[in-house]
Short mmCIF file of C-alpha atoms and ligand atoms in Angstrom, two decimals:
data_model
loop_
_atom_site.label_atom_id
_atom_site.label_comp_id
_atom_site.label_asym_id
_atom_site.label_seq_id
_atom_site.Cartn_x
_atom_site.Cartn_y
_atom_site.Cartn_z
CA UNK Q 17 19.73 18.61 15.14
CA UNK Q 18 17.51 18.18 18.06
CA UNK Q 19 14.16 19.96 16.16
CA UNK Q 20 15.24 16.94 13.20
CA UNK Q 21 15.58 14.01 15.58
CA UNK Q 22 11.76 15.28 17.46
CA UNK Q 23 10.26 15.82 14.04
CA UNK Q 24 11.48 12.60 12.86
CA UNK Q 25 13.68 13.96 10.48
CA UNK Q 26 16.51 11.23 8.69
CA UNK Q 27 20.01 12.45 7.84
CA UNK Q 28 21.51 10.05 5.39
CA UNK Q 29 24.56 8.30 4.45
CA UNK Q 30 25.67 10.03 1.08
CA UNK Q 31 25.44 6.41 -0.28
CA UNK Q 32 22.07 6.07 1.01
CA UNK Q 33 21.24 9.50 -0.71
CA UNK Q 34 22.65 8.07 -3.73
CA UNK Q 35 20.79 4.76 -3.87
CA UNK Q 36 17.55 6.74 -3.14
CA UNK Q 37 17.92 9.06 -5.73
CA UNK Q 38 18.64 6.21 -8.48
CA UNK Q 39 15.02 4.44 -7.20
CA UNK Q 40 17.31 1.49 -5.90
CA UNK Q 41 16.35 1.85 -2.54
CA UNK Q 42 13.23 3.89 -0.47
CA UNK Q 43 13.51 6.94 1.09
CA UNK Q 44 13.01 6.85 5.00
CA UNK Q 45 10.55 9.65 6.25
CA UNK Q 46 11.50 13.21 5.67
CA UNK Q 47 14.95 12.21 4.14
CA UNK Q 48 18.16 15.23 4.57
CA UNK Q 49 21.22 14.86 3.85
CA UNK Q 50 23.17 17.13 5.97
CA UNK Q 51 26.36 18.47 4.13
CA UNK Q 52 28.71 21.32 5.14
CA UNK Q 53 31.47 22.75 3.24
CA UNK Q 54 35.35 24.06 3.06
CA UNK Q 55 36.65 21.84 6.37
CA UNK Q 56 36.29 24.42 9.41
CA UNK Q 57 37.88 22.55 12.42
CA UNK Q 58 34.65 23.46 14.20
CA UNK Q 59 33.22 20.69 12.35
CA UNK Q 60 35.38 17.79 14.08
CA UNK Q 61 35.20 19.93 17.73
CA UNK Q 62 31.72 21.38 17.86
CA UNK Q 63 29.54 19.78 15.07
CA UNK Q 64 31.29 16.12 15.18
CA UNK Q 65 29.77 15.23 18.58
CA UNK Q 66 26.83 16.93 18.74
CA UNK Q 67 25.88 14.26 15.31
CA UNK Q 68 27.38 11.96 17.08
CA UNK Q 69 24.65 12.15 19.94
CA UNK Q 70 22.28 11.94 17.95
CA UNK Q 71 23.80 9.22 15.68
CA UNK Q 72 23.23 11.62 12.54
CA UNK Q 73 25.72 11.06 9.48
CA UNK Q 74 27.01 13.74 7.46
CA UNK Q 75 28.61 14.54 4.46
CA UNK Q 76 32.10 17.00 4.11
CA UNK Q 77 33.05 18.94 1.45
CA UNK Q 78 36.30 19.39 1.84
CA UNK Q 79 38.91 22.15 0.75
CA UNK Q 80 42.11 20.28 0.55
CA UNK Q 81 44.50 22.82 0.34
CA UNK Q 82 43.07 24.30 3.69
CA UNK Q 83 43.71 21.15 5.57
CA UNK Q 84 46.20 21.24 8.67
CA UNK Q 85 46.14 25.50 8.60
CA UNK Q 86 44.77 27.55 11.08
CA UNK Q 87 41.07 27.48 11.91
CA UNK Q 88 40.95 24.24 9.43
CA UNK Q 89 40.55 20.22 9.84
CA UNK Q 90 44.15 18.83 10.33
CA UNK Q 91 44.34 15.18 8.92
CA UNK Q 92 44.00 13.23 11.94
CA UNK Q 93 40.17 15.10 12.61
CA UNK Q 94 39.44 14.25 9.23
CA UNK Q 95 40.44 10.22 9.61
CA UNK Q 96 38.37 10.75 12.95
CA UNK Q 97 35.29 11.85 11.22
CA UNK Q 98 35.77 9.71 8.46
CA UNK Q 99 36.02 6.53 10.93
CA UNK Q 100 33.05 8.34 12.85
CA UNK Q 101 30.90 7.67 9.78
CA UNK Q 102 31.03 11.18 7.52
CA UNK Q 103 31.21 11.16 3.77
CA UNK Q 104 34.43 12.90 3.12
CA UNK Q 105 34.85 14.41 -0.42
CA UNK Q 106 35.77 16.89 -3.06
CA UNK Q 107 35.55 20.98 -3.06
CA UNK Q 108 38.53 21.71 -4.73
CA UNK Q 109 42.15 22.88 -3.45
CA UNK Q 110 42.47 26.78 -3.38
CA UNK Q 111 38.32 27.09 -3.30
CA UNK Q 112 38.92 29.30 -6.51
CA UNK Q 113 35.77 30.90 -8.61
CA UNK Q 114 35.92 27.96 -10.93
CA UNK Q 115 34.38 30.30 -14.23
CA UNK Q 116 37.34 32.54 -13.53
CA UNK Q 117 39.75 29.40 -14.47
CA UNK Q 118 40.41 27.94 -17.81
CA UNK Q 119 39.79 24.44 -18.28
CA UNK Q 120 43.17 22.66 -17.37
CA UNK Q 121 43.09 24.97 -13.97
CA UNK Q 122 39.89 23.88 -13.21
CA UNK Q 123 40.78 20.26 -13.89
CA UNK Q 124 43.96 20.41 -11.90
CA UNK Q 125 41.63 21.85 -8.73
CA UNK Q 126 38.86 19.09 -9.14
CA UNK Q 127 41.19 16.35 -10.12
CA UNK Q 128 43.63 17.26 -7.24
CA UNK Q 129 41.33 17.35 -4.40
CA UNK Q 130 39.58 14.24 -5.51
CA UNK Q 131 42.97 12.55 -5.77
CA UNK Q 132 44.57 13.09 -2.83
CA UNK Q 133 40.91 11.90 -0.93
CA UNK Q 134 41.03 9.00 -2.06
CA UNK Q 135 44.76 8.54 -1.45
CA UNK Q 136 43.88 9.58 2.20
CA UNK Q 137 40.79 7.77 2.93
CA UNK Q 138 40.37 5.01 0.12
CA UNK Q 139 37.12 4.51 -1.19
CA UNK Q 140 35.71 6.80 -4.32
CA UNK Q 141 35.63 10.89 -3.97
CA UNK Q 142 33.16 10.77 -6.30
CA UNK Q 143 30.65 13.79 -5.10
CA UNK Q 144 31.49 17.44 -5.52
CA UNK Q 145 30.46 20.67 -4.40
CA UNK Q 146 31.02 24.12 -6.11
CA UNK Q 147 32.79 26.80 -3.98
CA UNK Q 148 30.62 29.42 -3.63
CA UNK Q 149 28.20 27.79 -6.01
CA UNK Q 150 30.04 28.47 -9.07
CA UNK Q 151 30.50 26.93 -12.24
CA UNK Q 152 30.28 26.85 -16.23
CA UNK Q 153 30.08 24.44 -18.82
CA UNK Q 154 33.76 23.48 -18.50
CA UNK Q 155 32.90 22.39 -15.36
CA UNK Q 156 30.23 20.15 -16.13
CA UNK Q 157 32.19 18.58 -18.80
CA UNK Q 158 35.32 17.94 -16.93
CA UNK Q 159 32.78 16.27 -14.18
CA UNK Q 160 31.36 14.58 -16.51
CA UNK Q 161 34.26 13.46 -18.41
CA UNK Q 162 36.37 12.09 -14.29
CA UNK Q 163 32.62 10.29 -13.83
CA UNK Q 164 31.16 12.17 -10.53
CA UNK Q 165 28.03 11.03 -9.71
CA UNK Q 166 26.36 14.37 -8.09
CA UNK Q 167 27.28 18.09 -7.31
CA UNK Q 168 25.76 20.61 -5.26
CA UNK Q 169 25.43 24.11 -5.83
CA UNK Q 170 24.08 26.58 -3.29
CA UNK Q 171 20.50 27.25 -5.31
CA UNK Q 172 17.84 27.01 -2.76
CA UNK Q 173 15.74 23.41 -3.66
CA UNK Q 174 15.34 20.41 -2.75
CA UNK Q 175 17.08 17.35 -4.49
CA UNK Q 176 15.14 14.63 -6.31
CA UNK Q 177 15.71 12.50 -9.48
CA UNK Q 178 14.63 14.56 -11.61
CA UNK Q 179 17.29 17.11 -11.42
CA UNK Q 180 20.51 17.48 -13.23
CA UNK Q 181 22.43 15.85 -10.78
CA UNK Q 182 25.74 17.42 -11.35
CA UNK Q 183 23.99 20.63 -10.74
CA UNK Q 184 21.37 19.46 -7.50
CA UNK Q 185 20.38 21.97 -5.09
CA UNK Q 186 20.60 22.58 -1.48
CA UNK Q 187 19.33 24.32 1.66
CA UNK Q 188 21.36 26.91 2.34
CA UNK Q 189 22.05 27.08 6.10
CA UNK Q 190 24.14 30.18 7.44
CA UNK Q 191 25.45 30.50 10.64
CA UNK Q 192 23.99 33.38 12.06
CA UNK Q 193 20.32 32.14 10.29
CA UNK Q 194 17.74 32.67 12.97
CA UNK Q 195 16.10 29.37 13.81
CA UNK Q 196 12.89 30.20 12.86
CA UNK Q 197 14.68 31.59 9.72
CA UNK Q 198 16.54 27.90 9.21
CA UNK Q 199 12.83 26.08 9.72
CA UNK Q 200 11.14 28.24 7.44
CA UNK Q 201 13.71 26.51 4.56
CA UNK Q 202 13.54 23.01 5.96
CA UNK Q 203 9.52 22.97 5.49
CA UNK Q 204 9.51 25.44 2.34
CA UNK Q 205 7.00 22.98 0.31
CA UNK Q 206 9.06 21.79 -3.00
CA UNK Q 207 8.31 23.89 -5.95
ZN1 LIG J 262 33.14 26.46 0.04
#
């Protein structure tokens, strides 16, 4: 986070991502949206306030069926962060391998985690991201069919309007990445 705010990096809002994508509004210098996935509760107690520092927004996909167990975001962290300015929204319930399911399972597991975010939090749950990456055309359809605006994969790329954008790609950032390893994929040039 520091090496982004020194190189004059911008995290976004995901609405701000949203609006630059559709040409309705310019992109600051080097735009990123910074997204992480399933709900770890190291996201409200380690990542939360180092963003916060550096007044960074970010955007949760959230496993909702993982929410209050061990090792995950309780309800109360997620209000926090959600009052603290993250984009709270949809990765499923059980984080299944979506191709494995037939279409009414993987509508129940898109449909319920969206639902019960937007009971929670208000506002639309309209953004998705594919556990592990996964999907098939069933899953594009029933996207398509509950109107979600954008969903990531994990293919290495970098977003812009050109893409497919229920099937945009991201910078894949793992934990044990070296840093030089992590900056080599934050400057790769786009293809
Ligand atoms: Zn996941």
């Amino acid at each position: 986070m520091k090496y982004l705010a020194v190189h004059h990096f911008t995290p976004l809002t995901l609405n701000d991502f949203t609006l630059i994508l559709q040409n309705q509004k310019a992109a600051p210098p080097r735009p990123v949206l910074l997204t992480f996935d399933d709900g770890y509760a190291n996201n409200a107690e380690l990542a939360m306030p180092i963003l916060r520092q550096y007044n960074f927004p970010a955007t949760l996909f959230i496993s909702l069926g993982a929410v209050g167990q061990p090792g995950y975001l309780s309800w109360p962290q997620i209000k926090e962060m959600h009052a603290a300015g993250w984009d709270i929204q949809p990765h499923t319930v059980t984080h299944p391998h979506l191709p494995l399911l037939d279409a009414d399972k993987q509508r129940e597991e898109i449909m319920h985690s969206r639902q019960q975010l937007e009971e929670q939090l208000g506002g639309k749950a309209d953004v998705f991201a594919f556990p592990y990456g996964e999907y098939n055309e069933e899953t594009l359809k029933i996207l398509r069919e509950a109107g979600f605006r954008y969903a990531f994969t994990t293919q290495e790329g970098r977003v812009d309007s050109s893409l497919p954008p229920l099937e945009l790609p991201r910078i894949v950032v793992y934990g044990d990445d070296y840093f030089r390893t992590w900056k080599k994929k934050l400057l790769r040039p786009a293809s």
